Coordinates of C-alpha atoms in Angstrom, one line a residue:
Chain A
M1 CA 7.0 -6.2 -5.2
N2 CA 3.4 -7.2 -5.7
T3 CA 3.0 -5.3 -8.9
L4 CA 0.0 -7.4 -10.0
H5 CA -2.6 -5.6 -7.9
P6 CA -5.2 -4.1 -10.3
T7 CA -4.9 -0.5 -8.9
G8 CA -1.2 -0.6 -10.0
E9 CA -2.3 0.9 -13.2
A10 CA -5.5 2.4 -12.0
D11 CA -7.3 5.5 -13.2
T12 CA -6.3 8.6 -11.3
D13 CA -8.8 11.1 -12.7
S14 CA -10.5 11.9 -9.3
L15 CA -9.1 12.7 -5.9
E16 CA -10.4 9.4 -4.5
Q17 CA -8.7 7.4 -7.3
M18 CA -5.4 9.3 -6.7
L19 CA -5.5 8.7 -3.0
S20 CA -6.4 5.1 -3.5
M21 CA -3.5 4.6 -5.9
L22 CA -1.0 6.3 -3.5
L23 CA -2.2 4.3 -0.4
D24 CA -2.2 1.1 -2.4
G25 CA 1.3 1.7 -3.5
A26 CA 2.4 2.3 0.0
V27 CA 1.0 -0.9 1.6
E28 CA 2.1 -2.8 -1.5
S29 CA 5.7 -2.1 -0.3
L30 CA 4.9 -3.7 3.0
D31 CA 3.2 -6.8 1.5
I32 CA 5.1 -10.0 1.2
S33 CA 6.7 -10.4 -2.3
P34 CA 5.4 -13.3 -4.4
D35 CA 8.8 -14.9 -4.3
L36 CA 9.1 -14.8 -0.5
Y37 CA 5.5 -16.0 -0.3
D38 CA 6.3 -19.0 -2.5
T39 CA 9.5 -19.7 -0.5
A40 CA 7.5 -19.6 2.8
V41 CA 4.9 -22.0 1.4
R42 CA 7.6 -24.5 0.2
R43 CA 9.3 -24.4 3.6
Y44 CA 6.2 -25.2 5.6
M45 CA 5.1 -27.8 3.1
D46 CA 8.4 -29.4 3.7
V47 CA 7.9 -29.3 7.5
G48 CA 4.4 -30.7 6.9
S49 CA 5.6 -33.7 4.9
W50 CA 8.3 -34.5 7.5
L51 CA 5.7 -34.5 10.2
G52 CA 3.4 -36.6 8.1
L53 CA 6.1 -39.1 7.2
H54 CA 7.4 -39.5 10.7
E55 CA 4.1 -39.7 12.5
S56 CA 0.8 -40.4 10.8
P57 CA -0.6 -39.0 7.5
D58 CA -3.4 -37.4 9.5
Y59 CA -0.9 -34.7 10.7
K60 CA -1.8 -31.5 8.9
I61 CA 0.2 -28.3 8.6
Y62 CA -1.5 -25.2 7.2
S63 CA -1.2 -21.4 7.4
Q64 CA -3.6 -19.3 9.4
G65 CA -4.0 -15.6 10.2
S66 CA -2.8 -12.8 8.0
F67 CA -0.7 -15.0 5.7
L68 CA -3.7 -17.1 4.9
L69 CA -5.9 -14.0 4.6
G70 CA -3.5 -12.1 2.3
T71 CA -3.3 -9.2 4.7
V72 CA 0.4 -9.5 5.8
V73 CA 2.2 -6.2 6.7
R74 CA 5.9 -6.2 7.2
P75 CA 6.6 -5.4 10.9
Q76 CA 8.5 -2.2 11.7
T77 CA 11.0 -4.2 13.8
P78 CA 14.8 -4.0 13.2
T79 CA 14.8 -7.3 11.3
G80 CA 11.5 -6.5 9.6
E81 CA 10.8 -10.2 9.3
Y82 CA 7.3 -11.5 8.3
D83 CA 5.6 -13.5 11.0
I84 CA 3.8 -16.5 9.5
D85 CA 1.4 -18.5 11.7
L86 CA 1.0 -22.2 11.0
V87 CA -1.4 -24.7 12.6
C88 CA 0.0 -28.2 13.2
R89 CA -3.1 -30.3 13.7
I90 CA -2.7 -33.7 15.2
P91 CA -5.7 -36.1 15.3
L92 CA -5.8 -36.6 19.0
H93 CA -8.7 -36.3 21.4
K94 CA -8.4 -33.8 24.3
T95 CA -8.9 -36.6 26.8
S96 CA -5.9 -38.5 25.5
T97 CA -3.3 -35.7 25.7
T98 CA -2.4 -32.5 27.7
Q99 CA -1.4 -29.1 26.4
D100 CA 2.2 -29.8 27.6
D101 CA 2.3 -33.2 25.9
L102 CA 1.1 -31.9 22.7
K103 CA 3.5 -29.0 22.6
Q104 CA 6.4 -31.4 23.4
R105 CA 5.3 -33.9 20.8
V106 CA 5.3 -31.3 18.0
G107 CA 8.6 -29.8 19.4
D108 CA 10.4 -33.2 19.3
Q109 CA 9.4 -33.7 15.7
L110 CA 10.6 -30.2 14.8
I111 CA 13.9 -30.7 16.6
A112 CA 14.4 -34.0 14.7
Y113 CA 13.5 -32.2 11.5
R114 CA 16.0 -29.5 12.0
S115 CA 18.8 -32.0 12.9
W116 CA 18.0 -34.1 9.9
K117 CA 18.2 -31.0 7.6
Q118 CA 21.6 -30.1 9.1
Q119 CA 22.9 -33.7 8.8
Q120 CA 21.9 -33.9 5.2
G121 CA 23.6 -30.5 4.5
H122 CA 20.4 -29.1 3.2
S123 CA 20.3 -25.3 3.0
D124 CA 16.5 -25.0 3.1
G125 CA 16.2 -26.0 6.8
P126 CA 15.4 -23.6 9.6
S127 CA 18.3 -21.5 11.0
S128 CA 16.7 -21.5 14.4
L129 CA 14.1 -23.2 16.5
E130 CA 12.6 -21.8 19.7
S131 CA 9.9 -22.6 22.1
R132 CA 7.4 -19.8 22.8
R133 CA 4.3 -19.5 24.9
R134 CA 1.8 -20.8 22.3
C135 CA 4.1 -22.1 19.5
W136 CA 7.4 -23.3 18.2
T137 CA 9.2 -20.7 16.0
L138 CA 11.3 -21.8 13.0
G139 CA 13.6 -19.0 11.7
Y140 CA 14.3 -18.5 8.0
T141 CA 15.8 -15.6 6.0
G142 CA 13.1 -12.9 5.7
F143 CA 10.4 -14.6 7.8
H144 CA 9.8 -17.0 10.6
L145 CA 7.2 -19.7 10.9
D146 CA 5.2 -19.9 14.2
V147 CA 4.0 -23.5 14.5
L148 CA 1.0 -23.8 16.8
P149 CA 0.3 -27.3 18.0
A150 CA -3.5 -28.1 17.8
I151 CA -6.0 -30.9 18.0
P152 CA -9.5 -31.1 16.4
D153 CA -12.3 -29.5 18.3
D154 CA -15.0 -32.2 18.3
E155 CA -17.7 -29.7 19.1
H156 CA -16.9 -27.5 16.1
Q157 CA -16.5 -29.7 13.1
P158 CA -15.0 -29.8 10.5
H159 CA -12.5 -27.0 11.0
G160 CA -12.6 -26.1 14.7
I161 CA -9.3 -26.7 16.6
L162 CA -8.1 -26.5 20.1
L163 CA -4.7 -24.8 20.7
T164 CA -2.1 -25.0 23.4
D165 CA -1.2 -22.0 25.6
K166 CA 1.4 -22.4 28.3
N167 CA -0.2 -19.6 30.5
L168 CA -3.7 -20.8 30.3
Y169 CA -5.2 -23.9 31.9
K170 CA -8.0 -24.2 29.3
W171 CA -7.5 -25.2 25.7
Q172 CA -8.0 -22.2 23.3
H173 CA -10.6 -22.5 20.7
G174 CA -9.9 -21.5 17.1
N175 CA -11.2 -21.9 13.6
P176 CA -8.7 -20.3 11.2
I177 CA -10.1 -22.0 8.1
G178 CA -13.7 -21.0 8.9
Y179 CA -12.5 -17.4 9.5
A180 CA -10.5 -17.3 6.2
D181 CA -13.6 -18.6 4.4
W182 CA -15.7 -15.8 5.9
F183 CA -13.0 -13.2 5.1
S184 CA -12.6 -14.4 1.5
A185 CA -16.3 -14.2 0.9
R186 CA -16.3 -10.6 2.2
S187 CA -13.4 -9.8 -0.2
E188 CA -15.3 -11.1 -3.2
L189 CA -17.8 -8.4 -2.9
S190 CA -15.7 -6.1 -5.1
H191 CA -16.7 -6.7 -8.7
A192 CA -14.0 -4.8 -10.5
L193 CA -11.4 -7.2 -9.0
L194 CA -13.3 -10.2 -10.2
E195 CA -13.4 -8.9 -13.7
K196 CA -9.7 -8.1 -13.5
R197 CA -8.9 -11.6 -12.3
A198 CA -10.8 -13.1 -15.2
S199 CA -8.6 -11.2 -17.6
I200 CA -5.3 -12.3 -16.1
A201 CA -6.0 -15.9 -15.6
D202 CA -2.3 -17.0 -15.6
V203 CA -1.7 -15.0 -12.4
P204 CA -2.2 -17.0 -9.2
V205 CA -5.2 -15.5 -7.4
W206 CA -3.3 -15.1 -4.1
H207 CA -0.9 -12.7 -5.7
I208 CA -3.7 -10.2 -6.4
R209 CA -5.0 -8.3 -3.5
S210 CA -8.7 -7.4 -3.2
T211 CA -9.8 -4.0 -2.0
L212 CA -10.7 -5.4 1.4
Q213 CA -7.3 -7.0 1.8
R214 CA -5.6 -3.7 0.9
L215 CA -8.0 -1.9 3.3
V216 CA -7.0 -4.2 6.1
Q217 CA -3.4 -3.7 5.3
V218 CA -3.8 0.1 5.5
L219 CA -5.6 -0.2 8.9
K220 CA -2.8 -2.5 10.2
W221 CA -0.1 -0.3 8.9
H222 CA -1.5 2.8 10.5
C223 CA -2.1 1.0 13.7
M224 CA 1.5 -0.3 13.8
T225 CA 2.8 3.2 13.3
Y226 CA 0.5 4.7 15.9
F227 CA 1.2 2.1 18.6
A228 CA 5.0 1.7 17.8
D229 CA 5.9 2.6 21.4
D230 CA 2.8 1.2 23.1
T231 CA 2.4 -2.4 21.8
D232 CA 0.6 -3.5 24.9
N233 CA -2.4 -1.3 24.0
R234 CA -2.2 -2.0 20.3
P235 CA -5.5 -3.5 19.0
P236 CA -5.0 -7.0 17.8
S237 CA -5.0 -7.5 14.0
I238 CA -7.8 -10.0 14.1
L239 CA -10.1 -7.3 15.7
L240 CA -9.2 -4.8 12.9
T241 CA -9.7 -7.4 10.3
T242 CA -13.0 -8.5 11.7
L243 CA -14.4 -5.0 12.0
A244 CA -13.3 -4.1 8.5
G245 CA -14.7 -7.3 7.0
R246 CA -18.1 -6.7 8.7
A247 CA -18.2 -3.0 7.7
Y248 CA -17.1 -3.5 4.1
R249 CA -19.8 -3.2 1.5
G250 CA -18.0 -4.1 -1.8
E251 CA -16.6 -0.7 -2.8
D252 CA -14.0 -1.0 -5.6
D253 CA -12.2 2.2 -4.8
L254 CA -9.8 1.8 -1.8
F255 CA -10.1 5.3 -0.4
T256 CA -13.9 5.4 -0.7
A257 CA -14.1 1.9 0.9
L258 CA -11.8 3.0 3.8
R259 CA -13.9 6.1 4.6
N260 CA -17.2 4.1 4.5
V261 CA -15.7 1.3 6.6
L262 CA -14.4 3.8 9.2
A263 CA -17.9 5.4 9.3
A264 CA -19.6 2.0 9.8
I265 CA -17.2 0.4 12.3
P266 CA -18.6 1.9 15.5
G267 CA -21.9 0.2 14.7
F268 CA -20.3 -3.2 14.8
I269 CA -18.9 -2.9 18.3
E270 CA -21.7 -4.3 20.5
R271 CA -22.7 -4.2 24.2
R272 CA -23.9 -7.5 25.4
N273 CA -24.9 -7.7 29.1
G274 CA -22.7 -4.8 29.9
Q275 CA -19.7 -6.3 28.1
W276 CA -18.0 -4.9 24.9
W277 CA -18.4 -7.5 22.2
V278 CA -17.1 -8.2 18.7
A279 CA -17.7 -11.9 17.9
N280 CA -15.4 -14.1 15.9
P281 CA -17.5 -14.7 12.7
A282 CA -16.2 -18.3 12.6
H283 CA -16.7 -19.0 16.3
K284 CA -19.5 -17.1 17.8
E285 CA -18.5 -17.7 21.5
E286 CA -15.2 -16.0 21.0
N287 CA -15.2 -12.2 21.8
F288 CA -12.3 -10.3 20.2
T289 CA -12.9 -7.4 22.7
D290 CA -12.9 -9.4 25.9
K291 CA -9.7 -7.7 26.9
W292 CA -11.5 -4.3 26.8
N293 CA -13.7 -5.5 29.6
E294 CA -10.7 -6.4 31.7
Y295 CA -8.5 -3.4 30.7
P296 CA -10.6 -0.3 29.9
Q297 CA -7.5 1.6 28.8
R298 CA -7.3 -0.7 25.8
R299 CA -10.7 0.4 24.5
Q300 CA -9.7 4.0 25.1
A301 CA -6.5 3.4 23.1
F302 CA -8.6 1.9 20.3
N303 CA -10.9 4.9 20.3
T304 CA -8.1 7.4 20.2
W305 CA -6.3 5.6 17.4
F306 CA -9.6 5.2 15.5
G307 CA -10.4 8.9 15.9
E308 CA -7.0 9.9 14.5
L309 CA -7.2 7.6 11.5
T310 CA -10.8 8.9 10.7
E311 CA -9.7 12.5 11.0
T312 CA -6.7 11.8 8.6
M313 CA -9.0 10.3 6.0
D314 CA -11.6 13.1 6.4
N315 CA -9.0 15.7 5.9
L316 CA -7.6 13.9 2.8
S317 CA -11.0 13.9 1.3
L318 CA -10.9 17.7 1.3
M319 CA -7.5 18.0 -0.4
H320 CA -8.6 18.9 -4.0
S321 CA -6.0 21.3 -5.5
E322 CA -3.8 21.4 -2.4
G323 CA -0.8 20.0 -4.1
L324 CA 0.7 16.5 -4.1
D325 CA 3.4 17.6 -1.6
T326 CA 0.7 18.9 0.8
V327 CA -1.1 15.5 0.6
Y328 CA 2.3 13.8 1.3
S329 CA 3.0 16.0 4.3
H330 CA -0.5 15.3 5.7
L331 CA -0.1 11.5 5.3
T332 CA 3.4 11.5 6.9
K333 CA 1.9 13.1 10.1
S334 CA 0.1 9.9 10.7
F335 CA 1.7 7.1 8.6
D336 CA 5.3 5.8 8.4
P337 CA 7.0 7.9 5.6
G338 CA 9.1 5.0 4.1
P339 CA 6.3 3.3 2.3
L340 CA 4.8 6.7 1.2
Q341 CA 8.1 7.7 -0.4
H342 CA 8.1 4.4 -2.2
S343 CA 4.6 4.9 -3.5
F344 CA 5.0 8.6 -4.6
T345 CA 8.3 7.7 -6.4
R346 CA 6.7 4.7 -8.1
Y347 CA 3.9 7.0 -9.3
A348 CA 6.4 9.6 -10.5
N349 CA 8.3 6.9 -12.5
R350 CA 5.0 5.7 -14.0
M351 CA 4.1 9.2 -15.1
K352 CA 7.5 9.5 -16.8
N353 CA 7.3 6.1 -18.6
T354 CA 3.7 6.3 -19.8
A355 CA 4.0 9.8 -21.3
T356 CA 3.1 8.5 -24.8
Q357 CA -0.2 7.1 -23.5
Q358 CA -1.2 10.3 -21.6
R359 CA -3.6 12.8 -22.9
M360 CA -4.3 16.2 -21.4
S361 CA -7.8 17.3 -20.4
T362 CA -9.0 20.9 -20.7
T363 CA -7.9 21.6 -17.1
G364 CA -4.4 20.3 -17.6
L365 CA -5.1 16.9 -16.1
L366 CA -2.7 14.3 -17.4
S367 CA -4.1 10.8 -17.6
T368 CA -4.5 7.8 -19.8
T369 CA -8.3 8.0 -19.8
T370 CA -9.0 11.6 -20.4
A371 CA -9.8 13.0 -23.9
G372 CA -7.6 15.7 -25.4
P373 CA -4.3 16.2 -27.1
R374 CA -1.9 13.4 -26.7
R375 CA 1.3 14.2 -24.8
R376 CA 4.3 13.7 -27.0
P377 CA 7.5 12.4 -25.3
Q378 CA 9.7 15.2 -24.0
T379 CA 13.1 15.6 -22.3
F380 CA 13.2 18.3 -19.6
H381 CA 16.1 20.6 -20.2
G382 CA 17.8 23.5 -18.5
Q383 CA 19.5 23.6 -15.1
H384 CA 18.8 20.2 -13.7
T385 CA 19.7 19.5 -10.1
D386 CA 19.0 16.9 -7.6
A387 CA 18.1 18.6 -4.3
R388 CA 20.3 16.0 -2.6
D389 CA 23.4 16.6 -4.7
Chain B
M1 CA -3.3 29.7 -30.6
A2 CA -6.7 28.5 -31.7
A3 CA -5.5 25.0 -30.9
V4 CA -4.5 26.1 -27.4
K5 CA -8.0 27.6 -27.0
A6 CA -9.5 24.3 -28.1
A7 CA -7.3 22.3 -25.7
V8 CA -7.8 24.7 -22.8
P9 CA -10.9 26.8 -23.3
T10 CA -10.1 29.1 -20.4
A11 CA -6.9 30.2 -22.0
E12 CA -6.6 34.0 -22.5
T13 CA -4.6 35.1 -25.5
T14 CA -3.2 38.5 -26.4
L15 CA -1.0 39.6 -29.3
R16 CA 1.2 42.6 -28.7
G17 CA 4.1 43.8 -30.8
G18 CA 4.4 40.5 -32.7
E19 CA 4.4 38.5 -29.4
L20 CA 1.6 36.1 -28.5
V21 CA 1.0 35.8 -24.8
C22 CA -1.2 33.1 -23.5
N23 CA -2.3 32.7 -19.9
L24 CA -4.0 29.5 -18.8
T25 CA -4.6 27.4 -15.8
L26 CA -3.2 23.9 -15.5
Q27 CA -3.8 21.2 -12.8
P28 CA -1.8 18.0 -13.7
T29 CA -3.6 15.8 -11.2
P30 CA -6.8 16.2 -9.2
V31 CA -4.7 16.6 -6.1
S32 CA -2.3 19.2 -7.6
R33 CA -2.6 22.9 -7.2
R34 CA -4.1 25.0 -10.0
Y35 CA -1.2 26.9 -11.6
T36 CA -1.4 29.9 -13.8
V37 CA 0.9 29.4 -16.7
R38 CA 2.1 32.1 -19.1
I39 CA 3.3 31.2 -22.6
A40 CA 5.0 33.8 -24.7
Y41 CA 5.8 33.1 -28.3
R42 CA 7.1 34.9 -31.3
H43 CA 7.1 33.4 -34.8
R44 CA 10.2 31.4 -35.4
G45 CA 11.3 31.9 -31.8
N46 CA 11.1 29.4 -29.0
P47 CA 8.0 29.5 -26.7
R48 CA 8.9 30.8 -23.2
V49 CA 6.9 29.3 -20.4
S50 CA 6.7 30.6 -16.8
I51 CA 4.4 30.0 -13.8
T52 CA 2.9 33.2 -12.6
D53 CA 0.9 31.8 -9.7
P54 CA 1.3 30.4 -7.1
P55 CA 5.0 31.2 -6.4
L56 CA 7.1 28.1 -6.9
A57 CA 8.7 26.6 -3.8
L58 CA 12.0 24.7 -3.1
H59 CA 12.6 21.3 -1.7
P60 CA 14.2 21.8 1.8
D61 CA 17.6 20.5 0.5
A62 CA 17.6 22.5 -2.7
T63 CA 19.0 25.9 -3.6
H64 CA 17.2 26.3 -6.9
L65 CA 14.5 24.8 -9.0
P66 CA 15.4 22.0 -11.4
H67 CA 14.8 22.4 -15.1
V68 CA 14.3 26.1 -14.9
Y69 CA 16.4 28.7 -16.7
A70 CA 18.1 31.6 -14.9
S71 CA 15.3 33.8 -16.3
G72 CA 12.7 31.7 -14.4
D73 CA 11.3 30.2 -17.6
L74 CA 10.6 26.5 -17.5
C75 CA 12.8 24.2 -19.4
L76 CA 10.5 21.8 -21.2
Y77 CA 12.5 20.2 -24.0
L78 CA 15.8 19.6 -25.6
P79 CA 17.1 21.6 -28.5
G80 CA 15.5 20.0 -31.6
E81 CA 12.6 18.4 -29.7
W82 CA 10.3 21.3 -30.6
N83 CA 10.0 23.1 -33.8
D84 CA 7.6 25.8 -35.1
H85 CA 5.6 23.4 -37.2
M86 CA 4.3 21.8 -34.0
F87 CA 1.2 22.9 -32.2
L88 CA 1.8 24.4 -28.8
S89 CA -1.4 22.7 -27.7
Q90 CA 0.0 19.2 -28.3
T91 CA 3.5 19.9 -27.1
I92 CA 4.3 22.9 -24.9
V93 CA 1.0 22.9 -23.0
P94 CA 1.0 19.1 -22.0
W95 CA 4.7 19.4 -21.4
A96 CA 4.1 22.3 -18.9
S97 CA 1.5 20.2 -17.2
A98 CA 4.0 17.3 -16.9
W99 CA 6.6 19.7 -15.6
L100 CA 4.2 20.9 -12.8
L101 CA 3.4 17.3 -11.9
H102 CA 7.1 16.4 -11.6
Y103 CA 7.7 19.7 -9.7
E104 CA 5.2 18.7 -7.0
L105 CA 6.8 15.2 -6.8
W106 CA 10.2 16.8 -6.6
L107 CA 9.0 18.8 -3.5
I108 CA 8.4 15.4 -1.9
T109 CA 11.3 13.3 -3.0
G110 CA 14.0 15.8 -3.8
R111 CA 14.7 14.0 -7.1
W112 CA 13.5 15.0 -10.5
T113 CA 11.6 12.0 -11.8
G114 CA 10.7 13.6 -15.1
S115 CA 13.0 12.6 -18.0
G116 CA 16.1 14.6 -18.7
E117 CA 18.4 13.8 -15.9
E118 CA 21.5 13.0 -17.9
H119 CA 22.1 15.8 -20.4
A120 CA 24.5 18.7 -20.3
L121 CA 23.5 22.3 -20.7
P122 CA 24.7 23.8 -24.0
T123 CA 26.1 27.2 -23.6
A124 CA 24.1 28.7 -26.5
W125 CA 20.8 27.5 -25.1
P126 CA 18.3 28.9 -24.5
P127 CA 18.1 32.2 -26.4
T128 CA 17.6 34.6 -23.5
A129 CA 16.7 37.6 -25.7
Y130 CA 14.7 37.7 -28.9
P131 CA 15.8 39.8 -31.9

């Protein structure tokens, strides 16, 4: 698990801090582990060097989307495999190729790569290779790599790309690197995290999640649970990420940041000439809500989901002295219980193991920051049963 | 008891027939309920701790509370872990708060995550009646 996120040992002396810690622990369990992350990077670097070796060194393979942004959430599918998007950028001009040619060209190289891995008896090759609408999908244990064939977009230098799509006549514009730069700059607004980073210099930066990254993970997780049986109407992750990035104002505390972001989001959904509009920060011509104009029920679905999440968070903010179990029941009405169980259990274990560092305030609050008598270690005695025995 | 007062100023203490009884409110986390806790103590005896409000609940799969004696008193420590040279304020009171924290978590998970899962219950423990 990604135990290195700063809120792992956060203060829990206020309701907001407690809720932040519990939500953080829940999405942490859906995040990709540092080990699997490293494996995924090694696998696609290997694919990238094959493509470079066998074509020209101008071939580039790099990650895009939630893997690059650090906002991955494990899908609630039976396999629960992470979906990692890669761009395979080939230095061709759009007048010298077609979408079909480009797709096939990348596909041929990937087929050759897989065969070569098998012939060599290497165990690090992909276990499957499939052609999809916009990409080639390489299967590995625990994740799959979606390879999107792309060429440079001469009109949007240096990072703009044009992507293939079997169902669309026109090339699709994209700028995943530009988008990641924007998102990363928004993430850096939280100062507590920057200080924490400075104090743990030997930890790779990408293993520490910023408040904004965690916030996006909470939104995606809630959305995934809410739209589990209605995936057609599920708002795309890029829309949630963009709205969150726009609305975020650098709050360190996850729960406070979430409530403020939810309050501000409606102000970032624009009307332009009668059209709903949320622009891609890295490609102003792209509208992430263009589907709302075509299918009004999608905007309705977004609003209903957004209303429910806001209400859940509003109610949580009133739950002083209601009981941890009441907070848990409230959360499980709207979030998937598995990650919540994980988070509450992890908190419970931490409260057991850190007993010697805890002090008790005049209200009985047990924490590591409060002043008061130190709690000596103890062993609970008496009739001890597990409710599940 | 002065030390308990110092640790929890709202604690109310009475002394009757050689038994000290202390009522105080504890809230182990900002999200937790506020519990009224009663501590009864006789010199050279063992402190008895019970929750007087709100009534304690059970996890849906449980038939009784964990780490509670048949009398309803909380079981907070092993024989030998507490002795009458210790301050209640530094042991029994924070231990009761920790018990309440793990009780609320037990209502969620059904597992006791405080320490003390592995020990057997000695027959002579606890003293249910005082001399």
